[in-house]
Short mmCIF file of C-alpha atoms in Angstrom, two decimals:
data_model
loop_
_atom_site.label_atom_id
_atom_site.label_comp_id
_atom_site.label_asym_id
_atom_site.label_seq_id
_atom_site.Cartn_x
_atom_site.Cartn_y
_atom_site.Cartn_z
CA UNK A 1 0.00 0.00 0.00
CA UNK A 2 1.51 3.32 -1.00
CA UNK A 3 -1.34 5.80 -0.70
CA UNK A 4 -4.70 6.10 1.01
CA UNK A 5 -7.53 8.48 0.19
CA UNK A 6 -10.73 8.04 2.18
CA UNK A 7 -11.91 4.50 1.37
CA UNK A 8 -9.60 3.96 -1.61
CA UNK A 9 -6.07 2.59 -1.79
CA UNK A 10 -3.67 2.19 -4.68
CA UNK A 11 -2.21 -1.29 -5.31
CA UNK A 12 0.31 -2.14 -8.01
CA UNK A 13 -0.77 -4.80 -10.51
CA UNK A 14 2.29 -6.54 -11.98
CA UNK A 15 0.49 -7.95 -15.02
CA UNK A 16 -1.07 -4.64 -16.08
CA UNK A 17 2.01 -2.65 -14.97
CA UNK A 18 -0.11 0.05 -13.35
CA UNK A 19 -1.54 1.09 -10.00
CA UNK A 20 -5.17 0.16 -9.46
CA UNK A 21 -7.61 2.04 -7.21
CA UNK A 22 -9.29 -0.43 -4.87
CA UNK A 23 -12.12 0.39 -2.50
CA UNK A 24 -11.81 -0.55 1.18
CA UNK A 25 -15.10 -1.87 2.59
CA UNK A 26 -16.38 -1.82 6.14
CA UNK A 27 -17.66 -5.11 7.57
CA UNK A 28 -21.25 -4.13 6.76
CA UNK A 29 -20.36 -3.10 3.21
CA UNK A 30 -18.43 -6.34 2.69
CA UNK A 31 -21.51 -8.33 3.74
CA UNK A 32 -23.56 -6.46 1.14
CA UNK A 33 -21.03 -7.38 -1.55
CA UNK A 34 -21.21 -11.05 -0.56
CA UNK A 35 -25.01 -10.98 -0.70
CA UNK A 36 -24.80 -9.86 -4.33
CA UNK A 37 -22.72 -12.94 -5.19
CA UNK A 38 -25.33 -15.44 -6.36
CA UNK A 39 -23.19 -17.31 -8.89
CA UNK A 40 -22.46 -21.01 -8.66
CA UNK A 41 -18.70 -20.90 -9.24
CA UNK A 42 -15.51 -19.15 -8.19
CA UNK A 43 -15.21 -17.11 -11.38
CA UNK A 44 -18.65 -15.55 -10.84
CA UNK A 45 -17.82 -14.65 -7.26
CA UNK A 46 -14.47 -13.15 -8.28
CA UNK A 47 -16.20 -10.99 -10.88
CA UNK A 48 -18.61 -9.62 -8.27
CA UNK A 49 -15.71 -8.75 -5.96
CA UNK A 50 -13.64 -7.11 -8.71
CA UNK A 51 -16.58 -5.05 -9.97
CA UNK A 52 -17.39 -3.91 -6.44
CA UNK A 53 -13.82 -3.03 -5.46
CA UNK A 54 -12.50 -1.53 -8.69
CA UNK A 55 -14.71 1.29 -9.89
CA UNK A 56 -13.22 1.73 -13.37
CA UNK A 57 -12.99 -1.98 -14.07
CA UNK A 58 -14.49 -3.00 -17.42
CA UNK A 59 -14.52 -6.11 -19.57
CA UNK A 60 -12.99 -4.35 -22.61
CA UNK A 61 -9.81 -3.35 -20.78
CA UNK A 62 -9.59 -6.86 -19.36
CA UNK A 63 -9.82 -8.42 -22.82
CA UNK A 64 -7.14 -6.07 -24.16
CA UNK A 65 -4.85 -6.99 -21.28
CA UNK A 66 -5.45 -10.69 -21.86
CA UNK A 67 -4.54 -10.27 -25.54
CA UNK A 68 -1.33 -8.46 -24.64
CA UNK A 69 -0.31 -11.25 -22.25
CA UNK A 70 -1.31 -13.91 -24.83
CA UNK A 71 -3.72 -15.46 -22.34
CA UNK A 72 -0.93 -16.76 -20.11
CA UNK A 73 -2.25 -15.02 -17.02
CA UNK A 74 -5.77 -14.82 -15.63
CA UNK A 75 -6.07 -11.03 -15.30
CA UNK A 76 -9.31 -11.19 -13.37
CA UNK A 77 -7.75 -13.61 -10.90
CA UNK A 78 -4.89 -11.15 -10.35
CA UNK A 79 -7.29 -8.27 -9.73
CA UNK A 80 -9.33 -10.43 -7.38
CA UNK A 81 -6.22 -11.27 -5.33
CA UNK A 82 -5.42 -7.56 -4.99
CA UNK A 83 -9.00 -6.86 -3.88
CA UNK A 84 -8.88 -9.61 -1.27
CA UNK A 85 -5.50 -8.38 -0.06
CA UNK A 86 -7.16 -5.04 0.71
CA UNK A 87 -10.43 -6.64 1.92
CA UNK A 88 -9.57 -10.03 3.52
CA UNK A 89 -13.20 -10.58 4.58
CA UNK A 90 -14.13 -10.93 0.87
CA UNK A 91 -11.88 -13.98 0.39
CA UNK A 92 -14.04 -16.71 -1.12
CA UNK A 93 -12.81 -19.12 1.55
CA UNK A 94 -14.06 -16.83 4.32
CA UNK A 95 -17.62 -16.23 3.12
CA UNK A 96 -20.93 -18.07 2.87
CA UNK A 97 -22.84 -17.15 -0.28
CA UNK A 98 -26.62 -17.25 0.02
CA UNK A 99 -28.52 -19.30 -2.56
CA UNK A 100 -32.18 -19.40 -3.51
CA UNK A 101 -34.36 -22.38 -4.29
CA UNK A 102 -33.91 -21.69 -8.02
CA UNK A 103 -30.15 -21.95 -7.60
CA UNK A 104 -30.48 -25.50 -6.27
CA UNK A 105 -32.17 -26.99 -9.34
CA UNK A 106 -29.20 -26.95 -11.70
CA UNK A 107 -28.82 -30.58 -12.76
CA UNK A 108 -31.24 -30.15 -15.66
CA UNK A 109 -29.68 -26.93 -16.96
CA UNK A 110 -28.01 -27.89 -20.29
CA UNK A 111 -26.03 -24.64 -20.46
CA UNK A 112 -24.60 -25.17 -16.99
CA UNK A 113 -23.76 -28.80 -17.76
CA UNK A 114 -21.91 -27.71 -20.91
CA UNK A 115 -20.05 -25.01 -18.98
CA UNK A 116 -18.97 -27.51 -16.31
CA UNK A 117 -17.78 -30.00 -18.93
CA UNK A 118 -15.77 -27.29 -20.71
CA UNK A 119 -14.21 -26.18 -17.45
CA UNK A 120 -13.29 -29.76 -16.55
CA UNK A 121 -11.63 -30.28 -19.95
CA UNK A 122 -9.75 -26.98 -19.59
CA UNK A 123 -8.49 -27.98 -16.15
CA UNK A 124 -7.36 -31.36 -17.46
CA UNK A 125 -5.49 -29.70 -20.33
CA UNK A 126 -3.82 -27.37 -17.85
CA UNK A 127 -2.78 -30.34 -15.71
CA UNK A 128 -1.48 -32.16 -18.79
CA UNK A 129 0.67 -29.16 -19.80
CA UNK A 130 2.00 -28.44 -16.32
CA UNK A 131 5.19 -30.50 -16.45
CA UNK A 132 6.19 -29.14 -19.87
CA UNK A 133 5.60 -25.52 -18.84
CA UNK A 134 7.54 -25.86 -15.58
CA UNK A 135 10.44 -27.60 -17.37
CA UNK A 136 10.73 -24.64 -19.72
CA UNK A 137 11.37 -22.42 -16.73
CA UNK A 138 13.40 -24.67 -14.42
CA UNK A 139 16.34 -25.75 -16.57
CA UNK A 140 18.14 -29.06 -16.08
CA UNK A 141 15.88 -30.50 -13.37
CA UNK A 142 13.52 -32.73 -15.33
CA UNK A 143 13.45 -35.40 -12.62
CA UNK A 144 12.49 -32.94 -9.87
CA UNK A 145 9.82 -31.28 -12.02
CA UNK A 146 8.31 -34.65 -12.90
CA UNK A 147 8.00 -35.75 -9.26
CA UNK A 148 6.48 -32.51 -7.96
CA UNK A 149 4.03 -31.99 -10.83
CA UNK A 150 2.90 -35.61 -10.58
CA UNK A 151 2.00 -35.03 -6.93
CA UNK A 152 -0.03 -31.93 -7.81
CA UNK A 153 -1.85 -33.77 -10.61
CA UNK A 154 -2.81 -36.61 -8.26
CA UNK A 155 -4.09 -34.13 -5.72
CA UNK A 156 -6.16 -32.26 -8.31
CA UNK A 157 -7.85 -35.52 -9.28
CA UNK A 158 -8.50 -36.46 -5.65
CA UNK A 159 -6.02 -39.37 -5.65
CA UNK A 160 -4.35 -38.60 -2.32
CA UNK A 161 -4.82 -38.77 1.43
CA UNK A 162 -7.18 -35.84 2.22
CA UNK A 163 -5.81 -35.61 5.77
CA UNK A 164 -2.31 -34.68 4.61
CA UNK A 165 -0.76 -31.88 2.52
CA UNK A 166 -0.82 -32.04 -1.28
CA UNK A 167 2.82 -33.12 -1.15
CA UNK A 168 5.89 -32.81 1.04
CA UNK A 169 9.29 -32.72 -0.65
CA UNK A 170 12.83 -31.91 0.43
CA UNK A 171 15.00 -30.43 -2.34
CA UNK A 172 18.73 -30.99 -1.89
CA UNK A 173 21.49 -29.62 -4.09
CA UNK A 174 24.03 -26.90 -4.79
CA UNK A 175 23.04 -23.25 -4.57
CA UNK A 176 21.62 -21.82 -7.78
CA UNK A 177 20.43 -25.08 -9.33
CA UNK A 178 16.71 -24.24 -9.24
CA UNK A 179 15.39 -25.40 -5.86
CA UNK A 180 13.72 -22.10 -5.00
CA UNK A 181 13.00 -21.38 -8.66
CA UNK A 182 10.88 -24.54 -8.87
CA UNK A 183 8.77 -23.38 -5.92
CA UNK A 184 8.27 -19.97 -7.57
CA UNK A 185 7.43 -21.55 -10.93
CA UNK A 186 4.83 -23.84 -9.34
CA UNK A 187 3.19 -20.90 -7.55
CA UNK A 188 3.00 -18.84 -10.73
CA UNK A 189 1.63 -21.73 -12.78
CA UNK A 190 -0.97 -22.81 -10.23
CA UNK A 191 -2.05 -19.41 -8.91
CA UNK A 192 -0.89 -16.88 -11.49
CA UNK A 193 1.62 -15.14 -9.21
CA UNK A 194 4.00 -15.70 -6.33
CA UNK A 195 1.51 -14.20 -3.87
CA UNK A 196 0.48 -17.73 -2.87
CA UNK A 197 4.07 -18.75 -2.08
CA UNK A 198 4.78 -18.48 1.65
CA UNK A 199 8.55 -18.45 2.06
CA UNK A 200 10.09 -19.24 5.44
CA UNK A 201 13.79 -18.40 5.80
CA UNK A 202 14.79 -21.02 8.35
CA UNK A 203 17.95 -19.15 9.34
CA UNK A 204 15.60 -16.75 11.13
CA UNK A 205 14.35 -19.58 13.36
CA UNK A 206 17.66 -20.92 14.65
CA UNK A 207 17.09 -20.10 18.34
CA UNK A 208 14.74 -22.12 20.60
CA UNK A 209 12.18 -19.34 21.11
CA UNK A 210 12.02 -18.17 17.49
CA UNK A 211 9.65 -20.92 16.36
CA UNK A 212 6.89 -18.84 18.01
CA UNK A 213 7.10 -16.38 15.10
CA UNK A 214 5.50 -19.07 12.94
CA UNK A 215 2.51 -19.93 15.14
CA UNK A 216 2.24 -16.91 17.46
CA UNK A 217 3.62 -16.09 20.90
CA UNK A 218 2.33 -18.10 23.90
CA UNK A 219 -0.32 -16.52 26.19
CA UNK A 220 1.14 -13.77 28.34
CA UNK A 221 3.92 -12.92 25.89
CA UNK A 222 4.17 -9.86 23.66
CA UNK A 223 2.52 -10.45 20.30
CA UNK A 224 0.17 -13.23 21.43
CA UNK A 225 -2.84 -11.53 19.82
CA UNK A 226 -1.08 -10.96 16.51
CA UNK A 227 -0.86 -14.59 15.42
CA UNK A 228 2.03 -16.32 13.65
CA UNK A 229 3.46 -15.66 10.21
CA UNK A 230 2.84 -19.18 8.95
CA UNK A 231 -0.53 -19.91 10.56
CA UNK A 232 -2.02 -16.53 9.63
CA UNK A 233 -0.94 -16.98 6.01
CA UNK A 234 -2.56 -20.43 5.94
CA UNK A 235 -5.82 -19.03 7.35
CA UNK A 236 -5.96 -16.36 4.66
CA UNK A 237 -5.00 -18.38 1.58
CA UNK A 238 -6.17 -21.98 2.09
CA UNK A 239 -4.58 -23.13 -1.21
CA UNK A 240 -0.91 -22.22 -1.39
CA UNK A 241 2.71 -23.38 -1.44
CA UNK A 242 4.93 -23.10 1.62
CA UNK A 243 8.70 -23.14 1.17
CA UNK A 244 11.00 -23.79 4.13
CA UNK A 245 14.33 -22.50 2.84
CA UNK A 246 17.48 -24.14 4.26
CA UNK A 247 15.49 -26.27 6.67
CA UNK A 248 18.62 -27.58 8.42
CA UNK A 249 19.25 -24.11 9.90
CA UNK A 250 16.02 -24.11 11.91
CA UNK A 251 15.91 -25.15 15.57
CA UNK A 252 14.50 -28.60 16.36
CA UNK A 253 11.40 -26.94 17.87
CA UNK A 254 10.47 -25.80 14.40
CA UNK A 255 10.98 -29.34 13.14
CA UNK A 256 8.41 -30.43 15.74
CA UNK A 257 5.88 -28.08 14.17
CA UNK A 258 6.62 -29.66 10.81
CA UNK A 259 6.02 -33.13 12.23
CA UNK A 260 2.42 -32.21 13.02
CA UNK A 261 1.99 -30.46 9.68
CA UNK A 262 3.25 -33.43 7.67
CA UNK A 263 1.45 -36.06 9.74
CA UNK A 264 -1.97 -34.50 10.30
CA UNK A 265 -2.08 -31.73 7.71
CA UNK A 266 -2.68 -29.14 10.45
CA UNK A 267 -0.66 -26.87 12.74
CA UNK A 268 -1.91 -25.81 16.16
CA UNK A 269 -1.33 -22.09 16.69
CA UNK A 270 -0.61 -20.31 19.97
CA UNK A 271 -4.34 -19.85 20.64
CA UNK A 272 -5.06 -23.55 20.30
CA UNK A 273 -6.70 -23.37 16.87
CA UNK A 274 -5.90 -26.10 14.37
CA UNK A 275 -4.94 -24.45 11.08
CA UNK A 276 -5.30 -26.60 7.97
CA UNK A 277 -2.43 -27.23 5.55
CA UNK A 278 -4.27 -29.99 3.69
CA UNK A 279 -4.46 -27.95 0.50
CA UNK A 280 -0.85 -26.80 0.73
CA UNK A 281 2.16 -28.06 -1.20
CA UNK A 282 5.01 -28.23 1.32
CA UNK A 283 8.53 -27.77 -0.07
CA UNK A 284 11.86 -27.57 1.75
CA UNK A 285 15.40 -26.89 0.59
CA UNK A 286 18.74 -27.97 2.00
CA UNK A 287 22.44 -28.15 1.13
CA UNK A 288 23.10 -31.03 3.54
CA UNK A 289 25.32 -33.75 2.12
CA UNK A 290 26.19 -31.82 -1.04
CA UNK A 291 29.83 -31.35 -0.07
CA UNK A 292 30.18 -35.01 0.91
CA UNK A 293 28.57 -36.15 -2.35
CA UNK A 294 30.94 -33.87 -4.26
CA UNK A 295 33.95 -35.40 -2.55
CA UNK A 296 32.88 -39.02 -3.10
CA UNK A 297 34.28 -41.31 -5.79
CA UNK A 298 37.73 -39.72 -5.97
CA UNK A 299 36.38 -36.20 -6.26
CA UNK A 300 34.27 -36.84 -9.34
CA UNK A 301 31.40 -35.07 -7.61
CA UNK A 302 27.93 -34.52 -9.01
CA UNK A 303 27.52 -35.90 -12.47
CA UNK A 304 27.55 -32.64 -14.41
CA UNK A 305 26.58 -33.77 -17.89
CA UNK A 306 25.52 -37.40 -17.93
CA UNK A 307 23.00 -37.33 -15.06
CA UNK A 308 23.60 -41.08 -14.80
CA UNK A 309 20.94 -42.97 -12.81
CA UNK A 310 23.47 -45.06 -10.89
CA UNK A 311 25.45 -41.98 -9.95
CA UNK A 312 22.24 -40.25 -8.88
CA UNK A 313 21.37 -43.07 -6.48
CA UNK A 314 24.89 -43.00 -5.03
CA UNK A 315 24.63 -39.27 -4.43
CA UNK A 316 21.22 -39.75 -2.84
CA UNK A 317 22.62 -42.35 -0.42
CA UNK A 318 25.42 -39.98 0.60
CA UNK A 319 22.95 -37.16 1.13
CA UNK A 320 20.58 -39.39 3.10
CA UNK A 321 23.42 -40.23 5.47
CA UNK A 322 23.86 -36.51 6.17
CA UNK A 323 20.11 -35.97 6.55
CA UNK A 324 19.87 -38.74 9.14
CA UNK A 325 22.47 -36.95 11.25
CA UNK A 326 20.50 -33.69 11.17
CA UNK A 327 16.87 -34.86 11.36
CA UNK A 328 14.98 -37.43 13.39
CA UNK A 329 13.83 -40.54 11.49
CA UNK A 330 10.14 -39.68 11.97
CA UNK A 331 10.70 -36.38 10.18
CA UNK A 332 12.38 -37.95 7.14
CA UNK A 333 9.77 -40.73 7.00
CA UNK A 334 6.95 -38.20 6.72
CA UNK A 335 8.38 -36.72 3.52
CA UNK A 336 6.96 -37.93 0.21
CA UNK A 337 10.43 -37.80 -1.32
CA UNK A 338 13.90 -36.35 -1.03
CA UNK A 339 14.80 -34.95 -4.45
CA UNK A 340 18.46 -34.46 -5.32
CA UNK A 341 18.87 -31.62 -7.82
CA UNK A 342 21.35 -32.11 -10.64
CA UNK A 343 24.38 -29.90 -10.91
CA UNK A 344 23.94 -27.75 -14.01
CA UNK A 345 25.77 -28.81 -17.17
CA UNK A 346 27.30 -26.37 -19.65
CA UNK A 347 24.36 -26.96 -22.01
CA UNK A 348 22.01 -26.11 -19.13
CA UNK A 349 23.98 -22.93 -18.57
CA UNK A 350 23.56 -21.92 -22.22
CA UNK A 351 19.80 -22.34 -21.91
CA UNK A 352 19.73 -20.30 -18.70
CA UNK A 353 21.80 -17.54 -20.32
CA UNK A 354 19.32 -17.49 -23.19
CA UNK A 355 16.46 -17.11 -20.70
CA UNK A 356 18.24 -14.40 -18.69
CA UNK A 357 19.09 -12.44 -21.83
CA UNK A 358 15.45 -12.56 -22.91
CA UNK A 359 14.53 -11.02 -19.55
CA UNK A 360 17.23 -8.35 -19.95
CA UNK A 361 15.95 -7.56 -23.44
CA UNK A 362 12.48 -6.87 -22.00
CA UNK A 363 13.99 -4.58 -19.36
CA UNK A 364 15.96 -2.72 -22.03
CA UNK A 365 12.82 -2.26 -24.13
CA UNK A 366 11.06 -0.60 -21.21
CA UNK A 367 14.03 1.79 -21.00
CA UNK A 368 13.70 2.64 -24.69
CA UNK A 369 16.53 0.45 -25.98
CA UNK A 370 16.63 -2.38 -28.47
CA UNK A 371 18.90 -5.22 -27.36
CA UNK A 372 19.85 -8.59 -28.78
CA UNK A 373 22.63 -11.01 -27.91
CA UNK A 374 24.28 -12.94 -30.72
CA UNK A 375 25.14 -16.63 -30.12
CA UNK A 376 28.85 -15.85 -29.62
CA UNK A 377 28.01 -13.39 -26.83
CA UNK A 378 25.76 -15.90 -25.08
CA UNK A 379 28.42 -18.58 -25.31
CA UNK A 380 31.03 -16.23 -23.83
CA UNK A 381 28.73 -15.46 -20.88
CA UNK A 382 28.15 -19.17 -20.31
CA UNK A 383 31.88 -19.93 -20.49
CA UNK A 384 32.84 -17.24 -17.99
CA UNK A 385 29.89 -17.84 -15.69
CA UNK A 386 29.84 -21.64 -15.70
CA UNK A 387 30.74 -22.72 -12.18
CA UNK A 388 28.80 -25.87 -11.24
CA UNK A 389 29.13 -25.23 -7.51
CA UNK A 390 27.44 -21.81 -7.86
CA UNK A 391 24.77 -22.68 -10.41
CA UNK A 392 22.74 -19.97 -12.12
CA UNK A 393 23.75 -17.31 -9.60
CA UNK A 394 27.22 -17.05 -11.13
CA UNK A 395 25.65 -16.65 -14.56
CA UNK A 396 23.56 -13.77 -13.24
CA UNK A 397 26.68 -12.13 -11.79
CA UNK A 398 28.50 -12.58 -15.11
CA UNK A 399 25.71 -10.87 -17.05
CA UNK A 400 25.81 -8.00 -14.59
CA UNK A 401 29.59 -7.68 -14.97
CA UNK A 402 29.85 -8.11 -18.74
CA UNK A 403 26.67 -6.37 -19.91
CA UNK A 404 24.64 -4.43 -17.35
CA UNK A 405 27.49 -2.41 -15.82
CA UNK A 406 29.21 -1.50 -19.14
CA UNK A 407 25.83 -0.65 -20.68
CA UNK A 408 25.11 1.70 -17.77
CA UNK A 409 28.41 3.51 -18.31
CA UNK A 410 27.82 3.82 -22.05
CA UNK A 411 24.39 5.34 -21.43
CA UNK A 412 25.80 7.84 -18.93
CA UNK A 413 28.59 8.81 -21.35
CA UNK A 414 26.05 9.03 -24.21
CA UNK A 415 27.90 6.45 -26.28
CA UNK A 416 24.50 4.77 -26.43
CA UNK A 417 21.27 6.77 -26.43
CA UNK A 418 17.60 6.07 -25.92
CA UNK A 419 16.14 4.62 -29.10
CA UNK A 420 19.35 2.85 -30.15
CA UNK A 421 19.40 -0.82 -31.06
CA UNK A 422 22.40 -2.69 -29.63
CA UNK A 423 23.74 -6.03 -30.80
CA UNK A 424 25.95 -7.85 -28.30
CA UNK A 425 28.80 -9.86 -29.80
CA UNK A 426 31.98 -11.53 -28.51
CA UNK A 427 35.38 -10.02 -29.27
CA UNK A 428 38.63 -11.40 -27.77
CA UNK A 429 37.01 -12.61 -24.57
CA UNK A 430 34.91 -9.47 -24.09
CA UNK A 431 31.39 -8.36 -24.98
CA UNK A 432 31.25 -5.85 -27.81
CA UNK A 433 28.35 -3.39 -27.98
CA UNK A 434 27.46 -2.67 -31.62
CA UNK A 435 24.93 0.11 -32.26
CA UNK A 436 22.92 -0.93 -35.32
CA UNK A 437 21.65 1.81 -37.64
CA UNK A 438 18.01 1.87 -38.69
CA UNK A 439 18.98 0.94 -42.27
CA UNK A 440 21.09 -2.02 -41.16
CA UNK A 441 18.44 -3.07 -38.67
CA UNK A 442 16.04 -4.12 -41.44
CA UNK A 443 18.51 -6.77 -42.61
CA UNK A 444 19.54 -7.76 -39.10
CA UNK A 445 18.68 -11.36 -38.11
CA UNK A 446 16.03 -11.67 -35.42
#
């Protein structure tokens, strides 16, 4: 929230790249909005909320936005999430929508039956495409993507224990190999944004008393009435992903909370309420055992290119030995799987560079610059930034060093100006910035 004016606030919408005015309702006004929601599905309810909260909302602008984003994002869903962020009492999970007797007789409505069948087919297509879409974003971790997406698919079809979370996985591997990126990608694919990803930095819960920040302070302590970070997020969102980053750094008291979460699908907060995590995907990351696995087999380390199945199982055994030293057996046994992330190969690095450069090109366009990287430039970045033990983070640092910082200096010195088109090429181990004229640009390869 950056500004307030009577009963309006401005919230930034990432997809539309603009600030949206959203009305703040009193409890009585919120109840009136809910009473107007007579639809039989989530989409209808969301539309009522968006129309009530956003005064200048209209279907034409929504359609234009959807065309611009090529239908990859549900714009109305994004607006609804912003509205609920401002007005939590309008969350569909918190309300009871009144129905009339005419609403009940729907089985014989052909139009409704057709709509439900179409929605079911669309959901199935989305499930079928999930693994492919996530693989395109998380490079070099096909095995991890397959396991996690399979769990989500089973849950969506009801083929799981309803008393437990959607899935519980521990990701183990080097830094920068995609452990956190997979969690972010899943949140964006399932919910349209990272707003449904609850990230817990376990290094902040290393002391015995700090676990209380997750579930709330005990009675008599400061902050008891405020609730806990984790439990309050679960109450608000219902369906979400929770990521426990570097789980080994948390105190054992936090591990005890996780035992209840993984076993019963609930967490008891400081007030004694049982908060459900049965619609949550629980992910954890760790670096435990990575160094030992690297040092095994005469220093061969993680299989960088071959991703050999036998080698993978050997690494997993080494990592399991380290996990057993850090966690109690009942904790490990409650996990659906421990997934060892591959060390990135050079080919993986080239793909990641390609992806990062596409992102940088978009940033440059917003600054009024045309930018393209020729294959030789991308290969040079991959060569200088390829450090398996540092993963994609070193590639990001290399792009900053070779491209972003020199480009900044050239803009300041007016060697490059707004409106220019720059081609990046490799020249004697350095990146060369070629300004392409408008005439030459027509013949320039895309």
